[in-house]
mmCIF file of C-alpha atoms in Angstrom:
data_model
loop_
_atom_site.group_PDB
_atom_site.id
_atom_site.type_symbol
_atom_site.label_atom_id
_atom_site.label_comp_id
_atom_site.label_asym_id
_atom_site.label_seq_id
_atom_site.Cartn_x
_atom_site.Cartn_y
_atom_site.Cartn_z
ATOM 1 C CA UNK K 1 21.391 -19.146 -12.602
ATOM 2 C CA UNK K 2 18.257 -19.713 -13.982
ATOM 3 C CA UNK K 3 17.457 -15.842 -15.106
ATOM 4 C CA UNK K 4 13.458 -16.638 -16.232
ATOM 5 C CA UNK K 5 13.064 -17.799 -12.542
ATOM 6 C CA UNK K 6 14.646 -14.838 -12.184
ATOM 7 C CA UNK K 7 12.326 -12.326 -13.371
ATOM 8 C CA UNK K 8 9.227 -13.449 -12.755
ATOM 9 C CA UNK K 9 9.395 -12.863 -9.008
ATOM 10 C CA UNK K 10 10.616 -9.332 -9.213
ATOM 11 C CA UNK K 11 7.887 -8.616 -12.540
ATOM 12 C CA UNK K 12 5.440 -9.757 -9.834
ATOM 13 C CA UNK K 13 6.074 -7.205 -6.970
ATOM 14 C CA UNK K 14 6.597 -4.362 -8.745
ATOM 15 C CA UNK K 15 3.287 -5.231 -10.304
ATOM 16 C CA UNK K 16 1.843 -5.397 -6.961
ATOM 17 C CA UNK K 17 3.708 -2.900 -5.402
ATOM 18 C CA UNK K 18 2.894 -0.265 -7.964
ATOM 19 C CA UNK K 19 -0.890 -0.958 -7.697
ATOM 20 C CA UNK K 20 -1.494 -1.246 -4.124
ATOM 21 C CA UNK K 21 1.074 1.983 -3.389
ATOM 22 C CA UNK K 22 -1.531 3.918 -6.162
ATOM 23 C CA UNK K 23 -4.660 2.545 -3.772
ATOM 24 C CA UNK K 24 -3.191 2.895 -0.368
ATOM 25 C CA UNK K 25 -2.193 6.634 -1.613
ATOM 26 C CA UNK K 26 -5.930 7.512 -2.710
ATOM 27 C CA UNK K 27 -7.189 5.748 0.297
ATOM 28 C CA UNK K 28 -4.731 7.046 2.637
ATOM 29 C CA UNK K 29 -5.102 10.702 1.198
ATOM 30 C CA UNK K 30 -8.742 10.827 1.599
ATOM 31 C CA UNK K 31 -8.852 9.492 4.813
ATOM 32 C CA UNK K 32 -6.349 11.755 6.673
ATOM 33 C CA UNK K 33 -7.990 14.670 4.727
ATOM 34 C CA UNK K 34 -11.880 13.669 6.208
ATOM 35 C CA UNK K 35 -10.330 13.088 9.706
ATOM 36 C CA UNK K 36 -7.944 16.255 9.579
ATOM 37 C CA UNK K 37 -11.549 18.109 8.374
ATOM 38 C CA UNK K 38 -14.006 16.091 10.931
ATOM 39 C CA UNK K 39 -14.342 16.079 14.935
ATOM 40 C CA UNK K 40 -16.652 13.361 16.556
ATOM 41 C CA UNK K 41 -17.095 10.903 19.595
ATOM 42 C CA UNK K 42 -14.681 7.787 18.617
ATOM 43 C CA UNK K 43 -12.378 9.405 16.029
ATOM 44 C CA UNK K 44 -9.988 8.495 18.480
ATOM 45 C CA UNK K 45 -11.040 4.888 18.531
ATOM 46 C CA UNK K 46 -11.189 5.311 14.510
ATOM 47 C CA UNK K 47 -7.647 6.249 13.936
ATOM 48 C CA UNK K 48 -6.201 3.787 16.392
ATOM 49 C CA UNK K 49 -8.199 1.446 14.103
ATOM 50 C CA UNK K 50 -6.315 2.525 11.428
ATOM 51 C CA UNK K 51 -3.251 1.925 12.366
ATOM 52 C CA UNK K 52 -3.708 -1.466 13.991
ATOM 53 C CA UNK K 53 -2.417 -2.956 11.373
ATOM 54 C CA UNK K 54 1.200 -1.591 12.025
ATOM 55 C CA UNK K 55 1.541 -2.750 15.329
ATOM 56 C CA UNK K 56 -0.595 -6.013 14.308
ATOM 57 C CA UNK K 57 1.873 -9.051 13.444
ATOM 58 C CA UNK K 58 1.873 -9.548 9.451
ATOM 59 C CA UNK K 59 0.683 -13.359 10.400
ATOM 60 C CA UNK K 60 -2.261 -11.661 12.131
ATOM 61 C CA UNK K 61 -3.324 -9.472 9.333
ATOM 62 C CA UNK K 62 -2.635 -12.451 7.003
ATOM 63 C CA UNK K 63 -5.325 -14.502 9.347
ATOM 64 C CA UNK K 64 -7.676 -12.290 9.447
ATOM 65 C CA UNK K 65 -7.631 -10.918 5.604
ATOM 66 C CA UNK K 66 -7.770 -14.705 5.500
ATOM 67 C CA UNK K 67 -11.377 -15.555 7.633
ATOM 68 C CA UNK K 68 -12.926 -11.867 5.803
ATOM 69 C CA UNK K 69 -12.045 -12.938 1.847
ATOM 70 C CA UNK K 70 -12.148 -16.738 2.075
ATOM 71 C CA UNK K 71 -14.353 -18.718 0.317
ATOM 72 C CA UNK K 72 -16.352 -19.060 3.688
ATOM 73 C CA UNK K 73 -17.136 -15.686 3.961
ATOM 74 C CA UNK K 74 -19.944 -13.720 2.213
ATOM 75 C CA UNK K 75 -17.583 -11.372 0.480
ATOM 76 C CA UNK K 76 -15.283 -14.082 -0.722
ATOM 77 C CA UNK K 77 -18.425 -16.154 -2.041
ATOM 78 C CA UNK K 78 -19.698 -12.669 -3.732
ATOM 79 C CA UNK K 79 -15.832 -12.422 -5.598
ATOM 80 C CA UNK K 80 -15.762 -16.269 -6.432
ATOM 81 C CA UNK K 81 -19.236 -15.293 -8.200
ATOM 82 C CA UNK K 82 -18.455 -12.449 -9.837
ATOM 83 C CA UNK K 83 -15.261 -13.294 -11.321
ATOM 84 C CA UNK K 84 -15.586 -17.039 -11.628
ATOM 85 C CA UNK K 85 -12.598 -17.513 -9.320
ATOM 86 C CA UNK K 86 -11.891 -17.078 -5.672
ATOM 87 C CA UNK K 87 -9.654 -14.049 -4.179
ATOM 88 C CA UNK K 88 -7.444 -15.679 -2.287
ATOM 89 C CA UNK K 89 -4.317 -17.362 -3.537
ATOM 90 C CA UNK K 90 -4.474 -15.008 -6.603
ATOM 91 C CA UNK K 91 -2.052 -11.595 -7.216
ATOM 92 C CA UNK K 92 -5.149 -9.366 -6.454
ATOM 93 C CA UNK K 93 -4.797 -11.522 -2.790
ATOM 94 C CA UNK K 94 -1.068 -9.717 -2.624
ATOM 95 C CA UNK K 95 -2.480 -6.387 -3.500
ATOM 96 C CA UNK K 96 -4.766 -6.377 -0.700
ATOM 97 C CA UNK K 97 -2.383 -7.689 1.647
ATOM 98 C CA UNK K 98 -0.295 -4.508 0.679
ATOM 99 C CA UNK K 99 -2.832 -1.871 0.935
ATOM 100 C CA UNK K 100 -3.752 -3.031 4.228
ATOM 101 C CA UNK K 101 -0.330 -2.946 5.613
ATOM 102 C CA UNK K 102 0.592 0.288 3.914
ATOM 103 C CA UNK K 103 -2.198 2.241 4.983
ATOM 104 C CA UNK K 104 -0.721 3.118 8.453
ATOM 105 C CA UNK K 105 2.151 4.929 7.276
ATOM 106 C CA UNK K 106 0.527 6.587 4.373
ATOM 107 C CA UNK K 107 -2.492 7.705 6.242
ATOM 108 C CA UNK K 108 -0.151 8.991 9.245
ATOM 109 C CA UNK K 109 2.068 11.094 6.807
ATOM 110 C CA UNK K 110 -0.511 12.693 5.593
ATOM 111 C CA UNK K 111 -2.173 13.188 8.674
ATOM 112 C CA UNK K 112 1.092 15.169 9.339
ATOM 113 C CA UNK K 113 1.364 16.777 6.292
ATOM 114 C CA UNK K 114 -2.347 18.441 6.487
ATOM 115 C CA UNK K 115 -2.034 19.133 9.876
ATOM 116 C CA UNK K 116 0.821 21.863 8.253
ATOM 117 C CA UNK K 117 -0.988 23.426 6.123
ATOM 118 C CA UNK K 118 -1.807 26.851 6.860
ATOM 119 C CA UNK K 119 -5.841 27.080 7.466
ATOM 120 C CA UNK K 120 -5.758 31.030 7.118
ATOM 121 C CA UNK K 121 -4.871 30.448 3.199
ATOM 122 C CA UNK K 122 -7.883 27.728 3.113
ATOM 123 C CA UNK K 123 -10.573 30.109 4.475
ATOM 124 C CA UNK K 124 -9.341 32.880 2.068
ATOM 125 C CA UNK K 125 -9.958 30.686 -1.132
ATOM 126 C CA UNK K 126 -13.538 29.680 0.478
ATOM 127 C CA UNK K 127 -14.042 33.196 0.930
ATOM 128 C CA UNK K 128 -13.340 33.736 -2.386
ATOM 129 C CA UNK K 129 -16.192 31.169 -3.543
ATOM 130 C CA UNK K 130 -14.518 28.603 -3.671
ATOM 131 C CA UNK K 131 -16.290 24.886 -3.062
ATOM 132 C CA UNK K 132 -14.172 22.068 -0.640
ATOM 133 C CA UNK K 133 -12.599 20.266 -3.869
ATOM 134 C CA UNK K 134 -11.592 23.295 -5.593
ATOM 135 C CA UNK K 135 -9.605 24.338 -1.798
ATOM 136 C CA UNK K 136 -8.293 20.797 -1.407
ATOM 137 C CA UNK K 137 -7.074 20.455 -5.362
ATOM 138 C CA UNK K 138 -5.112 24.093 -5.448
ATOM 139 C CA UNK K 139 -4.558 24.912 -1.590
ATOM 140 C CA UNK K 140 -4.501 21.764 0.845
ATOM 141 C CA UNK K 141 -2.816 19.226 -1.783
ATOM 142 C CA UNK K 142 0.046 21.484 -3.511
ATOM 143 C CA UNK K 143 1.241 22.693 0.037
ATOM 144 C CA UNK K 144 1.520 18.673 0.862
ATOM 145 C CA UNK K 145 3.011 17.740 -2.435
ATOM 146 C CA UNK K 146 6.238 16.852 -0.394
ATOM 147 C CA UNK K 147 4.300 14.601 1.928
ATOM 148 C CA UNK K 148 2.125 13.066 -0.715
ATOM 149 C CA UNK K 149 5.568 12.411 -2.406
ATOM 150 C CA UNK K 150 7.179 10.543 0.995
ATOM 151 C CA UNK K 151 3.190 8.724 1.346
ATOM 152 C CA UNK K 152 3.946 7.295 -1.833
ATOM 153 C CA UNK K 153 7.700 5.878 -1.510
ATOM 154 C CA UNK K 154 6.365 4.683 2.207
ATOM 155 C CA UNK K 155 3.256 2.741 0.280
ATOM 156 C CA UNK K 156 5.510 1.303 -2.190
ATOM 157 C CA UNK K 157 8.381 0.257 0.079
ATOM 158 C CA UNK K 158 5.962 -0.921 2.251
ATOM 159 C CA UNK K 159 3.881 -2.907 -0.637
ATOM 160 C CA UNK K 160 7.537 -4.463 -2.159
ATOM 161 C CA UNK K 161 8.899 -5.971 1.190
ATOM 162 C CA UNK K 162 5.300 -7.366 2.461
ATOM 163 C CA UNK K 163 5.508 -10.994 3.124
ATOM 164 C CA UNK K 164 4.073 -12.448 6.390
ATOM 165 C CA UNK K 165 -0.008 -11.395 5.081
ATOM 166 C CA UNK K 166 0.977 -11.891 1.627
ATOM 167 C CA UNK K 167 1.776 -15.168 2.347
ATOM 168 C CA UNK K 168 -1.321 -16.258 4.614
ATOM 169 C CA UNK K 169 -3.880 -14.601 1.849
ATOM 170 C CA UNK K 170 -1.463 -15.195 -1.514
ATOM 171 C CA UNK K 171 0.452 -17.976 -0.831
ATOM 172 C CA UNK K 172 3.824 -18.895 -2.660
ATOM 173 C CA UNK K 173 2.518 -19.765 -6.491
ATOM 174 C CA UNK K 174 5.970 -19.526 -8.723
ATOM 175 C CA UNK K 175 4.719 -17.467 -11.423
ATOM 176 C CA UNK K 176 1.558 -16.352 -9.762
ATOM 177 C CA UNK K 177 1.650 -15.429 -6.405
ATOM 178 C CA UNK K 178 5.407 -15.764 -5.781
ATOM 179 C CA UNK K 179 6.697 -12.143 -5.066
ATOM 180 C CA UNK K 180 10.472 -11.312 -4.191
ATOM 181 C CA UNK K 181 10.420 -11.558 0.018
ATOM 182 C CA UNK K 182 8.873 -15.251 -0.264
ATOM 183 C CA UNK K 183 11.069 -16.295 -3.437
ATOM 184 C CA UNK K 184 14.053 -14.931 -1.298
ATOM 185 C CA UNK K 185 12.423 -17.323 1.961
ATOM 186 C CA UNK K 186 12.060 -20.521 -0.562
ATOM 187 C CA UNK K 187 15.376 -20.162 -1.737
ATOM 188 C CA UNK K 188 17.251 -19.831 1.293
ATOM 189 C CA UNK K 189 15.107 -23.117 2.782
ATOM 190 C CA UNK K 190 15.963 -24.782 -0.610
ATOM 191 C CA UNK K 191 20.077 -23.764 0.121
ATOM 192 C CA UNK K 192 19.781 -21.786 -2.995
ATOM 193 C CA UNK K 193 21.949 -18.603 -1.980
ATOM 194 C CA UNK K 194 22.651 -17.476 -5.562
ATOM 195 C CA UNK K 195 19.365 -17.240 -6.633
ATOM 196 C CA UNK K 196 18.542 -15.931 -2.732
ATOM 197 C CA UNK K 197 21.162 -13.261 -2.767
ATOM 198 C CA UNK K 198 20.151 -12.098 -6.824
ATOM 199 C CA UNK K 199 16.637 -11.054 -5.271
ATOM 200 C CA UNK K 200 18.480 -10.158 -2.733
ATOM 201 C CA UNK K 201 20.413 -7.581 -4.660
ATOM 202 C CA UNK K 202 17.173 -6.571 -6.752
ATOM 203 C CA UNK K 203 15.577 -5.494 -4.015
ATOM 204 C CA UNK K 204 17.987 -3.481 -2.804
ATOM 205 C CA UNK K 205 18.878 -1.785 -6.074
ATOM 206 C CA UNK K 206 15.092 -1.294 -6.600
ATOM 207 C CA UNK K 207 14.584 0.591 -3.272
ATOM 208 C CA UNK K 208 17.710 2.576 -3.790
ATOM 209 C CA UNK K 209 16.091 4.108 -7.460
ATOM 210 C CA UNK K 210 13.200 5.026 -5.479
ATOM 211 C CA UNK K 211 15.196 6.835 -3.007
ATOM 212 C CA UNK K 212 17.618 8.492 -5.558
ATOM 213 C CA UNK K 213 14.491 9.671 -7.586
ATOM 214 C CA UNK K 214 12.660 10.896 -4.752
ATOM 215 C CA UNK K 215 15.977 13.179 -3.641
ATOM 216 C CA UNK K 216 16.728 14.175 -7.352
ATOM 217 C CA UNK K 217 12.960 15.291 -6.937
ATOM 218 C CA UNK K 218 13.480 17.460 -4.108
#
């Protein structure tokens, strides 16, 4: 049992699952809040946009994350510039892969979660004077505290067992790129079932912390 091999997979994702599940919960937040608030031609066509990507193979997402950040494409070139190094194949290449996946179920739970909120107590505070942030930040978001709180554990559950677009965009670096689901794929090709069923078992214990927390917090 080689325990640095060990670590580094499982310091990895929760890295990237900690930082994507932050993004996808701002992103995802503010986008169910605008739609919830908006009503225009193709908002239909708009949400079933956003959640493509959980109906969308993780090998498709991977692909096409793939053709918009490689070193082909104008955004790709503009990173490689910028930061002297290309996105792809890099932990920030994982993080993406993450959001993207994530964002359907975060963005749908809130969705649900404003759709509950009581518009009669809105109106009152903007009768009151007050402006849309000052409603959103002490009506609309502490009435969906409990869905913001199940956005979150979606997100990071999500982030931690990504692996078909994380590998297309990421790859399978040990010690860069490698998270726990590919680690867990190598191993078992390798015939290395200790090390397969270790990750194995931090995963599990990992998502069962979150879980515990998130009941002790209700």
């Amino acid at each position: 049992m080689n325990w640095n091999e060990f670590w580094i997979p499982i310091k990895l994702s929760l890295q990237v699952s900690v930082l994507s599940s932050l993004i996808v919960v701002l992103l995802g937040v503010a986008a169910a809040w605008w739609m919830s608030q908006k009503s225009f031609k193709g908002k239909t066509l708009l949400e079933t946009a956003f959640m493509l990507p959980l109906v969308l193979p993780p090998t498709v997402v991977g692909f096409i994350l793939l053709v918009l950040l490689g070193r082909k494409s104008w955004f790709g070139q503009w990173v490689e510039w910028l930061f002297a190094a290309p996105i792809i194949f890099s932990w920030w290449a994982a993080v993406i892969a993450s959001i993207v996946v994530a964002f359907p179920l975060v963005y749908q739970t809130m969705k649900v979660g404003f759709s509950s909120v009581d518009r009669r107590l809105e109106e009152a505070a903007r009768s009151t004077g007050a402006n849309e942030w000052q409603v959103f930040r002490h009506i609309t978001l502490p009435l969906t505290y409990r869905s913001l709180v199940s956005a979150y554990i979606l997100g990071f559950a999500r982030g931690l067992g990504e692996f078909g677009a994380t590998l297309m965009i990421a790859g399978n670096i040990p010690g860069k790129t490698q998270t726990i689901p590919t680690a867990i794929f190598v191993a078992v090709d390798a015939g290395n079932m200790t090390m397969a069923w270790a990750w194995t078992g931090a995963m599990i214990i990992i998502s069962f912390i979150m879980l515990l927390l998130t009941r002790q917090r209700e």
